[in-house]
mmCIF file of C-alpha atoms in Angstrom:
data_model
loop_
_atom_site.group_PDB
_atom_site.id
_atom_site.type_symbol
_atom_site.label_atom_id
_atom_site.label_comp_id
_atom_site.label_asym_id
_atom_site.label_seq_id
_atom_site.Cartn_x
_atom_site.Cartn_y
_atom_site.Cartn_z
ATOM 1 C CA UNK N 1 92.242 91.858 84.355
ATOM 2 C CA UNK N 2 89.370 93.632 85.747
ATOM 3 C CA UNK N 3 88.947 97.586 84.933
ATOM 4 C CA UNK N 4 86.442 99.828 86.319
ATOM 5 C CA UNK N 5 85.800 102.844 84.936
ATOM 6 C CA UNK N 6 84.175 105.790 85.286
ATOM 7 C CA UNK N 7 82.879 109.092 83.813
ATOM 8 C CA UNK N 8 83.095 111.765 84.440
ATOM 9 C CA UNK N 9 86.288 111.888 86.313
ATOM 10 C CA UNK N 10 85.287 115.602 86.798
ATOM 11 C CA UNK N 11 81.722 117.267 87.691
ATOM 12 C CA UNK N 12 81.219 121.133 88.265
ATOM 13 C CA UNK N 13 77.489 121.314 88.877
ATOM 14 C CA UNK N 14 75.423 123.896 90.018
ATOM 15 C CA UNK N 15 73.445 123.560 93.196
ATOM 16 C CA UNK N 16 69.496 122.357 92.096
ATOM 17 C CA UNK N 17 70.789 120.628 88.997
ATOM 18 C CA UNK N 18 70.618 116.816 88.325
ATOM 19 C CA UNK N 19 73.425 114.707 86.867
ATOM 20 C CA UNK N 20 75.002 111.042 86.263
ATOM 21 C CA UNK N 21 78.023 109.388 87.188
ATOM 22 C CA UNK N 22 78.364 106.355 85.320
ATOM 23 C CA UNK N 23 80.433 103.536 86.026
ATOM 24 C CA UNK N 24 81.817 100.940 83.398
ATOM 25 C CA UNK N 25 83.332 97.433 84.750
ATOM 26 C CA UNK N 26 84.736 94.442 82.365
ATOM 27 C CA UNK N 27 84.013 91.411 83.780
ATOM 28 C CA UNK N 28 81.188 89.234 85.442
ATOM 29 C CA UNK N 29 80.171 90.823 88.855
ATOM 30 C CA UNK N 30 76.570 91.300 90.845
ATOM 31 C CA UNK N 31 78.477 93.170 93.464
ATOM 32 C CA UNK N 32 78.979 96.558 93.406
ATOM 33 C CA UNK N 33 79.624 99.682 96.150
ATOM 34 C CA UNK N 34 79.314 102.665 95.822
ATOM 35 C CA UNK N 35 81.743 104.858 98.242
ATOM 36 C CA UNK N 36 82.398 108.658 98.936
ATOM 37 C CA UNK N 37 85.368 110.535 100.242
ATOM 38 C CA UNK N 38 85.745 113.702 101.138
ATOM 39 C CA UNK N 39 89.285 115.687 101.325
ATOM 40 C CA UNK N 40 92.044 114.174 103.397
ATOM 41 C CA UNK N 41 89.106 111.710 104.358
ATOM 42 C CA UNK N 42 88.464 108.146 104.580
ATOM 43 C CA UNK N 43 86.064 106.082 102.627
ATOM 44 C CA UNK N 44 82.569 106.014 103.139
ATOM 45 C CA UNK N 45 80.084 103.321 101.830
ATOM 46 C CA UNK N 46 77.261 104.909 100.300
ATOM 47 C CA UNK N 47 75.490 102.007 98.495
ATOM 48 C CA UNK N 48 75.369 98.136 98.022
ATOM 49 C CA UNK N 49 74.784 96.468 95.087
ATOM 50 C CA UNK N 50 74.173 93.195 94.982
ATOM 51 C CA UNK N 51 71.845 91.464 91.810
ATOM 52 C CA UNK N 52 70.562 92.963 88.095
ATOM 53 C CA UNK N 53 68.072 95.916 88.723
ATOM 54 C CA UNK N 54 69.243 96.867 91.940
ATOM 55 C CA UNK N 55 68.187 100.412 92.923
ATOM 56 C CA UNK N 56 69.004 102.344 96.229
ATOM 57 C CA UNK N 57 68.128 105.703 96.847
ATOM 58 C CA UNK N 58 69.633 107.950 100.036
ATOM 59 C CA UNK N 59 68.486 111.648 100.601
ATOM 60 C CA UNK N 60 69.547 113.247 96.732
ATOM 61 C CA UNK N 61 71.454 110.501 96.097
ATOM 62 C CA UNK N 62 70.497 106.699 94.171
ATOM 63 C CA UNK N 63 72.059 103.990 92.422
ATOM 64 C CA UNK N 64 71.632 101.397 90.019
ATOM 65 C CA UNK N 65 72.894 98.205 88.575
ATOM 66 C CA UNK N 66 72.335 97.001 85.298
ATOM 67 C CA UNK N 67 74.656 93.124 85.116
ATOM 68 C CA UNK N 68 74.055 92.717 81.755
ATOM 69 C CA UNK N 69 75.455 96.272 80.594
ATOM 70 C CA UNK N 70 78.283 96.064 83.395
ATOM 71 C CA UNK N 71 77.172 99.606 84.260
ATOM 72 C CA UNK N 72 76.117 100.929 87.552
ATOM 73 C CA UNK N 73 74.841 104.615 87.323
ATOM 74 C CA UNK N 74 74.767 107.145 90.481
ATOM 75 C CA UNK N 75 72.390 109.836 89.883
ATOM 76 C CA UNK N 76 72.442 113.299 92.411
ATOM 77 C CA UNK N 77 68.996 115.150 92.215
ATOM 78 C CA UNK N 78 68.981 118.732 93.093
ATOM 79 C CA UNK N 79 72.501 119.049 93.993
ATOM 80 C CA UNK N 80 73.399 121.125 97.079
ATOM 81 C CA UNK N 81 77.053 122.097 98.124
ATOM 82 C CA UNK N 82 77.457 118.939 101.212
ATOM 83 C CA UNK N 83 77.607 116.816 98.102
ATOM 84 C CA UNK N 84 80.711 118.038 96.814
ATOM 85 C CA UNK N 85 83.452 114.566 97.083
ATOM 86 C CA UNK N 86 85.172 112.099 94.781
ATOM 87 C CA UNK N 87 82.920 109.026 94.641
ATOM 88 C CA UNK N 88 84.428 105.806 93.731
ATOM 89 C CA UNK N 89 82.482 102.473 92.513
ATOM 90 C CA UNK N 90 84.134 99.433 93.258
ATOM 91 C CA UNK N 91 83.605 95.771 91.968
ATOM 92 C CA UNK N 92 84.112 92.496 93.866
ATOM 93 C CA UNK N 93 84.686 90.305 91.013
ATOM 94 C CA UNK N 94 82.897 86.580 90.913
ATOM 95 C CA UNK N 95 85.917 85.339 89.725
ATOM 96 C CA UNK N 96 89.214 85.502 92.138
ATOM 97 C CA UNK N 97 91.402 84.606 89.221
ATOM 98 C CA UNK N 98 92.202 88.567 89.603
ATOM 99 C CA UNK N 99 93.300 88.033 92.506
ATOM 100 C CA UNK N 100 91.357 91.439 94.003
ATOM 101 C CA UNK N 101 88.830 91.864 96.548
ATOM 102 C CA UNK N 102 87.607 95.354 95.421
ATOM 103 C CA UNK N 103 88.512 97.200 91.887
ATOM 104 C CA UNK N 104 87.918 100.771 92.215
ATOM 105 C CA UNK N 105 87.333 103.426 89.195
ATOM 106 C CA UNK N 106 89.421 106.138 89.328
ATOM 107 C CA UNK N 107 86.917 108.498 91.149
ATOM 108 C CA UNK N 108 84.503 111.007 90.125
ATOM 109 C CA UNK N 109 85.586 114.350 91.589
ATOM 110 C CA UNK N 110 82.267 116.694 92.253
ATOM 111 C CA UNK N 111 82.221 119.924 93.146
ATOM 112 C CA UNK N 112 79.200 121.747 93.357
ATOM 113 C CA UNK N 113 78.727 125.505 92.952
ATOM 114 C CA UNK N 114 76.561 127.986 94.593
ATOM 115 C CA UNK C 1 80.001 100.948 117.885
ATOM 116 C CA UNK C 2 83.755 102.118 117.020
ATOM 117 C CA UNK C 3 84.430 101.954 113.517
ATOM 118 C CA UNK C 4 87.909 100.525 112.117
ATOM 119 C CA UNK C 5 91.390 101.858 113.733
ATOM 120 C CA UNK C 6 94.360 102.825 111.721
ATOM 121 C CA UNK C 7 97.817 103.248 113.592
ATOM 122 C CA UNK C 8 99.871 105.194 113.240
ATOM 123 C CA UNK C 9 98.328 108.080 111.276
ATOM 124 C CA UNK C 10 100.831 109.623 110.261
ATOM 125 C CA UNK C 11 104.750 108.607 109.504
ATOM 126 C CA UNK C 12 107.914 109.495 107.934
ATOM 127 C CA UNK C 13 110.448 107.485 106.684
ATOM 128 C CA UNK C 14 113.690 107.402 104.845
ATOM 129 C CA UNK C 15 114.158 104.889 101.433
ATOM 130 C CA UNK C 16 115.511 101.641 102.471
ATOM 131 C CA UNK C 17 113.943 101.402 105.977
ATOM 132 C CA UNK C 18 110.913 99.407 106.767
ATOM 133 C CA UNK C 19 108.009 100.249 107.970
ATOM 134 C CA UNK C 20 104.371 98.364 109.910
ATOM 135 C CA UNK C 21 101.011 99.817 110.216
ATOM 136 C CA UNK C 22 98.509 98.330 111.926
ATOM 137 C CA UNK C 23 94.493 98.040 111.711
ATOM 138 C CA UNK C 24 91.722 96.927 114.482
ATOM 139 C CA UNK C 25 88.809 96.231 112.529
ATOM 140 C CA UNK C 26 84.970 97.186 113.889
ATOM 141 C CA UNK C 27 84.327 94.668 116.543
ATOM 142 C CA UNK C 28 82.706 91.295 115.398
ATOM 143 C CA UNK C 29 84.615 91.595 111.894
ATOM 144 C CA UNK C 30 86.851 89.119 110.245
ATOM 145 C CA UNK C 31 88.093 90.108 107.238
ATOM 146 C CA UNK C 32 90.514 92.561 106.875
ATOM 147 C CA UNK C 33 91.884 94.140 103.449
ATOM 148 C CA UNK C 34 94.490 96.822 102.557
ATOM 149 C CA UNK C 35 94.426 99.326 99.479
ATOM 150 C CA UNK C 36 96.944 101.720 98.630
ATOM 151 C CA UNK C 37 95.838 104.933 97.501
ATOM 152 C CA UNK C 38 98.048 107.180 95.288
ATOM 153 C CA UNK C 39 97.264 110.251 92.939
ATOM 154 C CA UNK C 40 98.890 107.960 89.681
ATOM 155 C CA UNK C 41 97.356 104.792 90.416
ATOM 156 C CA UNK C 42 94.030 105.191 92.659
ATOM 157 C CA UNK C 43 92.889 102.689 94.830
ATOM 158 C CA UNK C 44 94.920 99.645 94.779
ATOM 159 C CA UNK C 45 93.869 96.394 96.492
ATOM 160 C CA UNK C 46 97.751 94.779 98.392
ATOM 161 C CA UNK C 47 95.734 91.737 100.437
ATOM 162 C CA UNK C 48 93.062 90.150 102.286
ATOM 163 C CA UNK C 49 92.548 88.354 105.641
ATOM 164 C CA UNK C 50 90.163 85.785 107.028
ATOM 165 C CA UNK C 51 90.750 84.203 109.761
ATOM 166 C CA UNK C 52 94.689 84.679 110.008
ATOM 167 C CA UNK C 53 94.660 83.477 106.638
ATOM 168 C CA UNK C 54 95.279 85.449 103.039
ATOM 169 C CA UNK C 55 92.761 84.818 100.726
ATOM 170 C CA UNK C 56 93.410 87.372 98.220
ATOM 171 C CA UNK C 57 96.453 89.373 97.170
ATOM 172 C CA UNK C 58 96.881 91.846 94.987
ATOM 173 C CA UNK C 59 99.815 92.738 92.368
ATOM 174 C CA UNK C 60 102.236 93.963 94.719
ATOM 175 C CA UNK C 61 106.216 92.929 95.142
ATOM 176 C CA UNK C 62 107.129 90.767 97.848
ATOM 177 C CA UNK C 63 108.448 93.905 99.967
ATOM 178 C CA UNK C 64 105.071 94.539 100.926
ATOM 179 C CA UNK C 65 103.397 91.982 103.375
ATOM 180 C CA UNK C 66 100.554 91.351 106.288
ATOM 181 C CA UNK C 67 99.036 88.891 108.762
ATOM 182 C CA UNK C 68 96.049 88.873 110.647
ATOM 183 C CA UNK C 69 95.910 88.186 114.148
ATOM 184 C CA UNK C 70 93.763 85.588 116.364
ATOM 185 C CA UNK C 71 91.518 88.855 117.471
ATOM 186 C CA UNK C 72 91.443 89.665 113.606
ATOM 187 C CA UNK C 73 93.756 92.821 114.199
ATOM 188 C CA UNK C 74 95.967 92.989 111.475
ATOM 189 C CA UNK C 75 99.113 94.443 110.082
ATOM 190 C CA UNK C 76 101.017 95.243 106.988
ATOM 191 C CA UNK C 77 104.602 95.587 106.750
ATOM 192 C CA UNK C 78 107.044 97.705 103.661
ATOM 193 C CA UNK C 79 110.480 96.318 103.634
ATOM 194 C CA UNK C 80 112.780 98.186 101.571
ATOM 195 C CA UNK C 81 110.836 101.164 101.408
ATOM 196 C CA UNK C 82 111.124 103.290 98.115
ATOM 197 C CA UNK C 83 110.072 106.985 97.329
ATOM 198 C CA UNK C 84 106.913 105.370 95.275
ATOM 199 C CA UNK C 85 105.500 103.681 98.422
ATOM 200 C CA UNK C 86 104.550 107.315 99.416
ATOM 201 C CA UNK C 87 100.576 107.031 99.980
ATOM 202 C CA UNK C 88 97.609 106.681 101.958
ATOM 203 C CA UNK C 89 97.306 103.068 103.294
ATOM 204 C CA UNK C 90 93.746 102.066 103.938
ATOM 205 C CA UNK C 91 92.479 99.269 105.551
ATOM 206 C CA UNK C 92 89.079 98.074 105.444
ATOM 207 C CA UNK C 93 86.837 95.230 107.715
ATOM 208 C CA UNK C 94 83.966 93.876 106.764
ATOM 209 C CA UNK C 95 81.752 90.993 109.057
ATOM 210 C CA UNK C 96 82.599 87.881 106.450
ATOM 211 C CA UNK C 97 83.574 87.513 102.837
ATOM 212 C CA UNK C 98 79.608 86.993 101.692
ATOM 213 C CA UNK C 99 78.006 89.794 99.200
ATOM 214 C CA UNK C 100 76.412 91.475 101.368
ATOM 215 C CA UNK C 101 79.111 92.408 103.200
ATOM 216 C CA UNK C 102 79.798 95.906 103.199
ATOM 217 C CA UNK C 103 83.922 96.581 103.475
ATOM 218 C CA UNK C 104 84.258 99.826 106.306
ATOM 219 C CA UNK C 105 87.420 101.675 105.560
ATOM 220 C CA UNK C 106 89.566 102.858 108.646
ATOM 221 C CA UNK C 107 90.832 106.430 108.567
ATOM 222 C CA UNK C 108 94.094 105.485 106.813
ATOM 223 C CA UNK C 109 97.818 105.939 107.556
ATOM 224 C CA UNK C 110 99.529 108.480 105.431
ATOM 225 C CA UNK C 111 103.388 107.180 104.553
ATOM 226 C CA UNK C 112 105.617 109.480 103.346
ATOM 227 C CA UNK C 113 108.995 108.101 102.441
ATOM 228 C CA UNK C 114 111.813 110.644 101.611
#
């Protein structure tokens, strides 16, 4: 069974400072999103994924893909307050034997502070 | 271009009774998918649809079920309902089933089953 996970699940930050979310996934996979939601909100994509080395970058925001470590990383530069959400990663497997189209991680819930 | 259409937004329902949502995906898209999202569990992928077909279903019981119609709209259906079906159903289109392509999540239906 695929499992995506990532950490933190929580992120106070201040506004200026720089952080990581990390996300962890189990099985074989050169296709990974990254998605945001805000309160009471949809899902929006952020980033696509798609081969070893990846890197897209977006205003503050970028993320990377490393296959062979399963790990995708999202990194916020100088934080500012419009970039408090819960971002998810997801995985589309290469495999269908689990049966999903997307695995999400649980969510990384940032809040940043004046 | 109008993004993905979730109907209705909002409903109420009593255990036992059954219940259909329904999702217009952005115009030119094919596939169609449904998540369930839930504090406990996350994001939880319940199917897939290509071309009228299900290509991919995820780890759901039999109560819960979909099609896909010849204009790609699509609906699910909860038979049976039960107090843990409570949730925000999301659906999500996306132009083909390729790696590039990006899955756009509709605004969701919040189900709330007393």
């Amino acid at each position: 069974e695929l499992k995506v996970e990532q950490n933190p699940l929580f992120l106070s930050m201040q506004e200026g400072k720089n952080y990581t979310i990390y996300c962890n996934y189990s099985t074989t996979s050169d296709r990974l999103y990254w998605y945001r939601q805000d309160p009471g909100k949809s899902l929006e994509s952020l980033f696509v994924l798609l081969s070893n080395g990846a890197v897209k970058q977006e205003g503050r925001l970028m993320a990377s893909l490393d296959t062979k470590a399963r790990l995708s990383t999202l990194h916020i530069t100088a934080a500012v307050h419009d970039l408090s959400a819960t971002y998810f990663c997801a995985v589309d497997p290469l495999l269908k034997t689990s049966g999903s189209r997307l695995t999400f991680g649980e969510g990384t819930q940032l809040t940043v502070n004046p | 271009k109008a993004g993905v259409t979730q109907t209705p937004r909002y409903l109420i329902k009593t255990r036992g009774q059954q219940v259909t949502l329904s999702c217009s995906p952005i115009s030119g898209h094919r596939s169609v998918s449904w998540y369930q999202q839930t504090p406990g569990q996350g994001l939880q992928f319940l199917f897939e649809y290509f071309s009228e077909t299900q290509r991919n279903k995820g780890n759901f019981p039999g109560r819960f079920s979909g099609r896909q119609f010849s204009n790609s709209r699509s609906e699910m259906n909860v038979s049976t309902l039960e107090l843990g079906d409570s949730a925000l159903y999301l659906c999500a289109s996306s132009f083909g089933r390729g790696a590039g392509d990006t899955q756009y999540f509709g605004p969701g239906t919040r189900l709330t089953v007393l």
